[in-house]
Short mmCIF file of C-alpha atoms in Angstrom, two decimals:
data_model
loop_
_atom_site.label_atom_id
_atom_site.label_comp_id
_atom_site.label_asym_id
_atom_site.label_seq_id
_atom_site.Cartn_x
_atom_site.Cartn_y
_atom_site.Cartn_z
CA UNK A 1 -127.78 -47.16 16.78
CA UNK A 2 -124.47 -48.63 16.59
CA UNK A 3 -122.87 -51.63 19.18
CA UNK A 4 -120.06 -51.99 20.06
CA UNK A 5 -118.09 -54.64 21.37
CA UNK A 6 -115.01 -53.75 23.56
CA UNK A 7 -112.46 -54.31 26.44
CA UNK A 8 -113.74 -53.71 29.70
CA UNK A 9 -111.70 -50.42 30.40
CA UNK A 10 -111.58 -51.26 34.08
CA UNK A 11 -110.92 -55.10 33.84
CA UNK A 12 -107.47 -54.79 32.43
CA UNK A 13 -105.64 -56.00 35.14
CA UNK A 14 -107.81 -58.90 35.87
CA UNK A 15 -108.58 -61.59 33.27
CA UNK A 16 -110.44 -59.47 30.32
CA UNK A 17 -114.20 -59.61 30.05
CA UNK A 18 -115.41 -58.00 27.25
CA UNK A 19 -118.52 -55.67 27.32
CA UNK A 20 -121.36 -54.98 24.62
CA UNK A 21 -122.49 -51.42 24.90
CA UNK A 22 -125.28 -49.60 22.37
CA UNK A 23 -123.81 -45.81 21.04
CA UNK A 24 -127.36 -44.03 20.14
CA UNK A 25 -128.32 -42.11 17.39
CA UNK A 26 -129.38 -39.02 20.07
CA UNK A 27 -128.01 -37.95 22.83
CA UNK A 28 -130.69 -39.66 25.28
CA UNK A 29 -129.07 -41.71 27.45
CA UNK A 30 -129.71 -43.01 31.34
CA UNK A 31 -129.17 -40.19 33.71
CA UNK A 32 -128.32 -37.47 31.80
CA UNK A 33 -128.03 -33.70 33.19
CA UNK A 34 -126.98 -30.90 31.67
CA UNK A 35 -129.58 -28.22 32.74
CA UNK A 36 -127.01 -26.10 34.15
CA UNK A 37 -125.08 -25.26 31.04
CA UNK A 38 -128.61 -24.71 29.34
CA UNK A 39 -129.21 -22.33 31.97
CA UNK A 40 -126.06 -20.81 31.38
CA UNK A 41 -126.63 -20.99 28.01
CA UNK A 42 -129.90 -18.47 28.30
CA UNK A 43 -127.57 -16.10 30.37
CA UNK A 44 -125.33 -15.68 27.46
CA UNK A 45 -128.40 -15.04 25.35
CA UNK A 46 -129.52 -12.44 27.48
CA UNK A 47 -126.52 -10.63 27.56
CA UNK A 48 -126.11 -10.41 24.16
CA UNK A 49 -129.65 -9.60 23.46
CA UNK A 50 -128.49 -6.43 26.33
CA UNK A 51 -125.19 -5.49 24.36
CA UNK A 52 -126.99 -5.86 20.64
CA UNK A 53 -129.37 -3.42 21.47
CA UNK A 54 -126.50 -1.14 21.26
CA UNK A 55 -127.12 -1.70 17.42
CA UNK A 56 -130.22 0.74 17.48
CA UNK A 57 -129.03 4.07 17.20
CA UNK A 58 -130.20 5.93 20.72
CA UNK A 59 -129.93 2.73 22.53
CA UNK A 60 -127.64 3.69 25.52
CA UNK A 61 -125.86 0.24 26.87
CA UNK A 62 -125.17 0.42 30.73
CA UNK A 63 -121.88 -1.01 31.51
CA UNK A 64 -123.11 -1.42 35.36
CA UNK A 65 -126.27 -3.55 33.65
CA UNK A 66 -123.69 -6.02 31.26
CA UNK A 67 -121.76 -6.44 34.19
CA UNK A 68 -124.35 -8.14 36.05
CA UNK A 69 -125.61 -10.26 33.93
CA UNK A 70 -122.34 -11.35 33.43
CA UNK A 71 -121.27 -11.74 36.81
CA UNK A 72 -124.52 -13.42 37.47
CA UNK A 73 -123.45 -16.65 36.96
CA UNK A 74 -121.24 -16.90 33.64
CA UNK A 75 -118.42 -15.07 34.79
CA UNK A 76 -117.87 -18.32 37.42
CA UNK A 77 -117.50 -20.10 34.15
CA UNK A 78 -115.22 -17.94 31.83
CA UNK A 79 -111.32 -18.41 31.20
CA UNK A 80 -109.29 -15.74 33.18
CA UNK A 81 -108.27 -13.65 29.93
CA UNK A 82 -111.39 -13.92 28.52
CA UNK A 83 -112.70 -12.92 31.65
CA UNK A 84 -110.68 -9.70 31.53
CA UNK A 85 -111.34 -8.63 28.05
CA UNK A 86 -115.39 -9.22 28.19
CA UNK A 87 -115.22 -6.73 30.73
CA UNK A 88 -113.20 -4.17 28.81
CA UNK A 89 -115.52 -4.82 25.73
CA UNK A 90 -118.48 -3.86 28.14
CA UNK A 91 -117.10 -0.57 28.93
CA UNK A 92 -116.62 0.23 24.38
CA UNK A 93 -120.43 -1.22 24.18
CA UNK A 94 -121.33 1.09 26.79
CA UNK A 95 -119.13 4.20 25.63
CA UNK A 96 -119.93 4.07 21.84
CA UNK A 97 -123.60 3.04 22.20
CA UNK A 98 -124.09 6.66 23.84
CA UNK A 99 -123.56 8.32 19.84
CA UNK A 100 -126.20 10.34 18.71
CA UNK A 101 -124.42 9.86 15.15
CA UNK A 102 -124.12 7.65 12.15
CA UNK A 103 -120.86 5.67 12.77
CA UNK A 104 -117.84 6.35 9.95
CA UNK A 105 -114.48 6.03 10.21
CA UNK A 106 -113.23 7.95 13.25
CA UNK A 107 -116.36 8.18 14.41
CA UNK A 108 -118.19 5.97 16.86
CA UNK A 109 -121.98 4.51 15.98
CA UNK A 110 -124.18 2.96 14.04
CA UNK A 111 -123.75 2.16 10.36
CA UNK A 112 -125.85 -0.82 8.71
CA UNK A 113 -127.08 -2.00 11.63
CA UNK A 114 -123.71 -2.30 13.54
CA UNK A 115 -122.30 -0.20 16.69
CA UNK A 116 -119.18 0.20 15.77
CA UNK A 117 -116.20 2.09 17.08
CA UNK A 118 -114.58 5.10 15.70
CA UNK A 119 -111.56 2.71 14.63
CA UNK A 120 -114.95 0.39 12.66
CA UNK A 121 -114.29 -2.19 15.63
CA UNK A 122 -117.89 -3.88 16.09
CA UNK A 123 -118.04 -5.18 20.24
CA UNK A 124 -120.76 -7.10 20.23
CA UNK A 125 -119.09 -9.36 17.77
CA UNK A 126 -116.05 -9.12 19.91
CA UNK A 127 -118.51 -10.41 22.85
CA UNK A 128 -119.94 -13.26 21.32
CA UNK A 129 -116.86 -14.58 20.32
CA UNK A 130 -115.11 -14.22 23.55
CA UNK A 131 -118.06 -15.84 25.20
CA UNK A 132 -118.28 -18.86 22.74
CA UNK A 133 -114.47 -19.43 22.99
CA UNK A 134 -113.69 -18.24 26.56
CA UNK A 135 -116.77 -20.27 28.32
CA UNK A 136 -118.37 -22.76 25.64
CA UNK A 137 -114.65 -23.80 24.30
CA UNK A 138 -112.98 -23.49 27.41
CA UNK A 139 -115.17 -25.70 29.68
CA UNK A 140 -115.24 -28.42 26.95
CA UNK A 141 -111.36 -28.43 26.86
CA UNK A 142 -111.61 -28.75 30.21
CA UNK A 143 -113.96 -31.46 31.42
CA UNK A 144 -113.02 -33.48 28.14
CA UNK A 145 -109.47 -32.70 29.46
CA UNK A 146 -110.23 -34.71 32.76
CA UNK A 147 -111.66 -37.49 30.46
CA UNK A 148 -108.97 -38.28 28.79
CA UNK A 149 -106.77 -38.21 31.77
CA UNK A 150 -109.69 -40.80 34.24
CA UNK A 151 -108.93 -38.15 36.47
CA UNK A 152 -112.67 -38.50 37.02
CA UNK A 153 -114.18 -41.65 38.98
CA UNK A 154 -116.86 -43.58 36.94
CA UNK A 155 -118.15 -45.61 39.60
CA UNK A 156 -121.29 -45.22 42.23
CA UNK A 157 -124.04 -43.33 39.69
CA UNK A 158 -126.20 -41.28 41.31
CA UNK A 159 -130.10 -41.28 39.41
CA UNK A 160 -130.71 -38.36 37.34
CA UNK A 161 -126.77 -37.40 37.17
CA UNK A 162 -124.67 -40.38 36.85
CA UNK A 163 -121.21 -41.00 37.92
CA UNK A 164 -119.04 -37.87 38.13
CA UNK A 165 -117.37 -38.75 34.82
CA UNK A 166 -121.04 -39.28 32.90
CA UNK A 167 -121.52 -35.97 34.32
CA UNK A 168 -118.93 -34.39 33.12
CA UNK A 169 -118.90 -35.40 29.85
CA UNK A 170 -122.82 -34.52 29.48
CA UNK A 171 -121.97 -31.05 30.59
CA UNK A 172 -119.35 -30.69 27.97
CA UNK A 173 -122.56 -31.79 25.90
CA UNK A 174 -124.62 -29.84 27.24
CA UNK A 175 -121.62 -26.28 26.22
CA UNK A 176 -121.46 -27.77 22.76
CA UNK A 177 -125.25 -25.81 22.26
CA UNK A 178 -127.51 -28.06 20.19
CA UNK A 179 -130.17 -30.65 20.31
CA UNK A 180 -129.84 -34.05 21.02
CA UNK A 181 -130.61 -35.26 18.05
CA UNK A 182 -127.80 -33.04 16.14
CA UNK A 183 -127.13 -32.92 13.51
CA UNK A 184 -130.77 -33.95 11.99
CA UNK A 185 -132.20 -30.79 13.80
CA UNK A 186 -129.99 -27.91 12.91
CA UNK A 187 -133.02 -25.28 13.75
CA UNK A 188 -131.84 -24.83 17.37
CA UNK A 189 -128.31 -23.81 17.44
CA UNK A 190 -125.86 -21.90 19.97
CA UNK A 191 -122.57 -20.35 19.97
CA UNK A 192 -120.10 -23.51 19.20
CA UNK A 193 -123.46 -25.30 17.43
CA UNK A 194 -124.07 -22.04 15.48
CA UNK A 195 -120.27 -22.11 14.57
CA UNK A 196 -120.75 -25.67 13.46
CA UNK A 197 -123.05 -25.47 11.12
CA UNK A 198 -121.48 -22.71 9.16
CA UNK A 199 -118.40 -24.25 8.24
CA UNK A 200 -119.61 -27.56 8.45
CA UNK A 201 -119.40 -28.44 4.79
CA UNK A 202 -115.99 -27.43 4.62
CA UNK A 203 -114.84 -29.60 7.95
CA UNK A 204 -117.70 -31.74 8.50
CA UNK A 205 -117.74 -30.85 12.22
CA UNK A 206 -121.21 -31.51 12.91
CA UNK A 207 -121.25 -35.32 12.24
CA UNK A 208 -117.47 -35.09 13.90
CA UNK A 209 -118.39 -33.66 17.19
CA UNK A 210 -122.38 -35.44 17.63
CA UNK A 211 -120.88 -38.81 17.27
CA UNK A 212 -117.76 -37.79 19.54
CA UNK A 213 -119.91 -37.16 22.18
CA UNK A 214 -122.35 -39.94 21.75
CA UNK A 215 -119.78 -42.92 21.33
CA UNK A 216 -117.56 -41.31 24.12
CA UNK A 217 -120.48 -40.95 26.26
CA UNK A 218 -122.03 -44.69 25.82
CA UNK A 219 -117.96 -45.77 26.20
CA UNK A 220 -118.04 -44.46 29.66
CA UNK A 221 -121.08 -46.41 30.88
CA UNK A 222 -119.75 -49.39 28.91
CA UNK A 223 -116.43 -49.05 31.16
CA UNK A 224 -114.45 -48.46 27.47
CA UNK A 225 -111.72 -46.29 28.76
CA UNK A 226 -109.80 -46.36 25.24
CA UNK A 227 -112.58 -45.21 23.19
CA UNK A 228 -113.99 -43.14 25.89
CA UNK A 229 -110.35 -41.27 25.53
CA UNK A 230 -110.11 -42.00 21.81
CA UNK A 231 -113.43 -39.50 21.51
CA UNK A 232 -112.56 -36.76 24.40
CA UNK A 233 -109.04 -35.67 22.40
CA UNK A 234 -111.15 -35.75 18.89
CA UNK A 235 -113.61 -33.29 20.49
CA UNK A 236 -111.36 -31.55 21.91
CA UNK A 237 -108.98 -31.28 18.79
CA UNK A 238 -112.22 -30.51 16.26
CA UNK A 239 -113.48 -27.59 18.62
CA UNK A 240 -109.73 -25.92 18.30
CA UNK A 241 -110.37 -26.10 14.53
CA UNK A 242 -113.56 -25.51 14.55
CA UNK A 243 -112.87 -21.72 15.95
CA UNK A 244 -109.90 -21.41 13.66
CA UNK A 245 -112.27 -22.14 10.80
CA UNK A 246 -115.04 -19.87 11.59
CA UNK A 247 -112.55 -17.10 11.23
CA UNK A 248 -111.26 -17.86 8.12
CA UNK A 249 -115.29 -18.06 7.09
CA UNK A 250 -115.24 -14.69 8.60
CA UNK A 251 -112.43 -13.44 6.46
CA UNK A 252 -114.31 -15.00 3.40
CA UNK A 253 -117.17 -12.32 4.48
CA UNK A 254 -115.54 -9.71 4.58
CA UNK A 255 -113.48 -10.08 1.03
CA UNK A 256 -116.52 -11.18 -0.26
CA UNK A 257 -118.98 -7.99 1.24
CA UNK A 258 -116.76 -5.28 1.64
CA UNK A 259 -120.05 -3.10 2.79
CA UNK A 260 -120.31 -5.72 6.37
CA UNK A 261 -116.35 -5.72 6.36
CA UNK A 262 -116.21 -4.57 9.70
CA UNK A 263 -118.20 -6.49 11.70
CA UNK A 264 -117.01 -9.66 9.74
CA UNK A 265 -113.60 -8.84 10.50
CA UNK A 266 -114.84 -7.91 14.13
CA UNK A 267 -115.72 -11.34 14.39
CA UNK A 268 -112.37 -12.89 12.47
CA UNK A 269 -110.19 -11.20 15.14
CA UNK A 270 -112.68 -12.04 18.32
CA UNK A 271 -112.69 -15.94 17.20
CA UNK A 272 -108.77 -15.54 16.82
CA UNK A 273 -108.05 -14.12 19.79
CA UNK A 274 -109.98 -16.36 21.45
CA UNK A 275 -107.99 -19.52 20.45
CA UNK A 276 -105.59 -18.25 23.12
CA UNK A 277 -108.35 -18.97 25.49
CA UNK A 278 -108.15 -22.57 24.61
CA UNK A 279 -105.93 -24.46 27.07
CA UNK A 280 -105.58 -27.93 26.37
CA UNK A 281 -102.31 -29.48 26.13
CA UNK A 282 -102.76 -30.54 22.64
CA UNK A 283 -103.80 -27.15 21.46
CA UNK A 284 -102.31 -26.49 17.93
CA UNK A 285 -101.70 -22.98 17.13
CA UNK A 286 -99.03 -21.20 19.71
CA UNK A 287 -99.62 -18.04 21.08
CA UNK A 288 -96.56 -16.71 18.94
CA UNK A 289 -98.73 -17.13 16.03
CA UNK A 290 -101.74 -16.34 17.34
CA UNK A 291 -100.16 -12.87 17.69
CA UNK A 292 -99.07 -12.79 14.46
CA UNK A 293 -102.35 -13.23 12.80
CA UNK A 294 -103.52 -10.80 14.96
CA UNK A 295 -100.98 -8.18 13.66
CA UNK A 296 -102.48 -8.91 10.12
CA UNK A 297 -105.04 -6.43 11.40
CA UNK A 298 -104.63 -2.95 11.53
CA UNK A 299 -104.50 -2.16 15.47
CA UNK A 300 -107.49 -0.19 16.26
CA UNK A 301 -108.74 0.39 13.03
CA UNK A 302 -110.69 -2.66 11.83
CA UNK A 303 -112.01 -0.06 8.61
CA UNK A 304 -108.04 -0.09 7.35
CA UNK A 305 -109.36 -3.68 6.85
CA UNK A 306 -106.48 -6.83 7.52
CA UNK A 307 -103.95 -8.97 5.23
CA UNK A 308 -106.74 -11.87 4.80
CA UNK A 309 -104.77 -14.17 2.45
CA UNK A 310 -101.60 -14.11 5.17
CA UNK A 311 -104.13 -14.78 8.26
CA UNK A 312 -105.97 -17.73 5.96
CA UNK A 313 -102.49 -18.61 4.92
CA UNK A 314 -101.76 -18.87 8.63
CA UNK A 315 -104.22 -20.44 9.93
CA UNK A 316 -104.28 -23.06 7.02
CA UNK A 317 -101.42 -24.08 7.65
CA UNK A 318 -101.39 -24.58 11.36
CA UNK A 319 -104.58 -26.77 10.96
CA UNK A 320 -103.34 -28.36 7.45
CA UNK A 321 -106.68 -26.88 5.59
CA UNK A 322 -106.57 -27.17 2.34
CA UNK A 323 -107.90 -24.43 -0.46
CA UNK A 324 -111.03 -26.00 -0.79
CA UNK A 325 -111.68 -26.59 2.29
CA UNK A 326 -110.99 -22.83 3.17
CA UNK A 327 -113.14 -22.02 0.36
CA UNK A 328 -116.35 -23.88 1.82
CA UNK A 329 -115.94 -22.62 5.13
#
């Protein structure tokens, strides 16, 4: 447990007093409430559990039946774009998932234990990404967005939810998919979590993002407006990377396994195109280049493979990775 000694954020204008506040080693502080994006959280897991059934060859997916769940309560949640493409990705689940035959190139199925698309496109990695970078990503950029802005009172808490802008920032928590006492349990990941982990050793984004959260989240009840804002535009920078750096780690699949190609570079070009979902201010990569790593790829034919040295070039050097780094990922 670290303390911290700081500035009363809201005293500036009066004579300073300066305020001791504790930053935990677990995310367990007073009046915290983030059931909702847990809840959410299980939504997303049922859906996918719907669309990766699709993987078992004879497994018809109902569009109608993705829809729903979708609509249920995540689609409330999901960036516009993201929005729009999920739904289009329902309707290729449902389509190919009604082959009777092995998938191969120009023909739609399932090969290896992937439902892929006559063009080798796999959709359910397409999905997952989407729904990790539209929803999970998104909503973080957002409400950490507010954060860094005080657009968000921090007075009158209310028990079991705190003030609006405790709230907030415990629901950003509560997107970012793992335990409370992340990184020491790394058994009980989700979507950005999951993400985390793999290409932690290469940007140490676990560490980065738990203690983020935790010393943003004890600045706000300590009135530290500098930290608390100090914290909200790491997160929010380290998620942006983070998603750039799972797709290179994608990329590193697919050179590396040529036989799960694919759905590896399925997954590249989901995570890639969803970094246009990302809408903070401070965003990095432009959607000029986003397009052109997406043109690495061969359009509509993910088994013609994609130029991975230009898109890790790319990406690299938007988010200044070096070799190594891009190695370990």
């Amino acid at each position: 447990m670290l303390c911290i000694l700081a500035l009363c954020g809201g005293c500036l204008k009066r004579s300073p007093i300066w305020s001791t506040y504790e930053v935990p080693s677990a995310y367990n502080f007073l009046n915290v409430n983030d059931s909702a994006q847990w809840r959410l959280l299980t939504m997303a897991d049922q859906l996918m559990a719907k669309v990766d059934s699709g993987n078992t060859k004879g497994t018809v997916v109902s569009a109608t039946a993705l829809n729903t769940l979708f609509d249920s309560g995540l689609a409330a949640y999901c960036n516009a774009a993201a929005k729009t493409d999920l739904q289009n990705y329902f309707d290729s689940v449902a389509l190919y998932s009604q082959s009777t035959v092995a998938g191969a190139p120009g023909t739609a199925g399932v090969s290896g234990g992937y439902l892929l698309s006559p063009g080798g496109t796999y959709f359910a990695a397409m999905i997952k990404t989407a729904l990790t970078t539209g929803i999970m990503a998104y909503n973080i950029g957002g409400l950490l967005a507010d954060s860094v802005g005080n657009d968000i009172p921090n007075t009158h808490p209310i028990p079991g939810w705190g003030t609006q802008m405790e709230h907030a920032w415990d629901e950003a928590f509560g997107w970012f998919g793992v335990p409370i006492d992340f990184p020491k349990d790394t058994l009980h990941l989700r979507y950005l979590g999951y993400y985390s982990k793999r290409v932690d050793s290469g940007l140490q984004s676990n560490n980065t993002l738990m203690t983020a959260f935790l010393t943003g989240r004890a600045a706000i009840t300590g009135t530290d407006m500098g930290t608390k804002q100090t914290q909200a535009s790491l997160i929010i920078a380290t998620v942006e990377q983070l998603e750039a750096a799972s797709a290179i780690h994608e990329l590193n699949i697919a050179d590396a396994q040529p036989q799960i190609a694919p759905a590896a570079l399925s997954e590249a070009l989901g995570l890639i195109k969803g970094l246009s979902y990302y809408t903070s201010a401070s965003r990095l990569i432009t959607d000029t280049q986003i397009a052109q790593a997406e043109s690495y790829f061969t359009a509509g034919n993910i088994y013609a493979g994609a130029n991975t040295a230009a898109i890790r070039q790319l990406l690299g050097s938007v988010y200044t990775f070096s070799t190594t780094q891009m190695a370990a990922f």
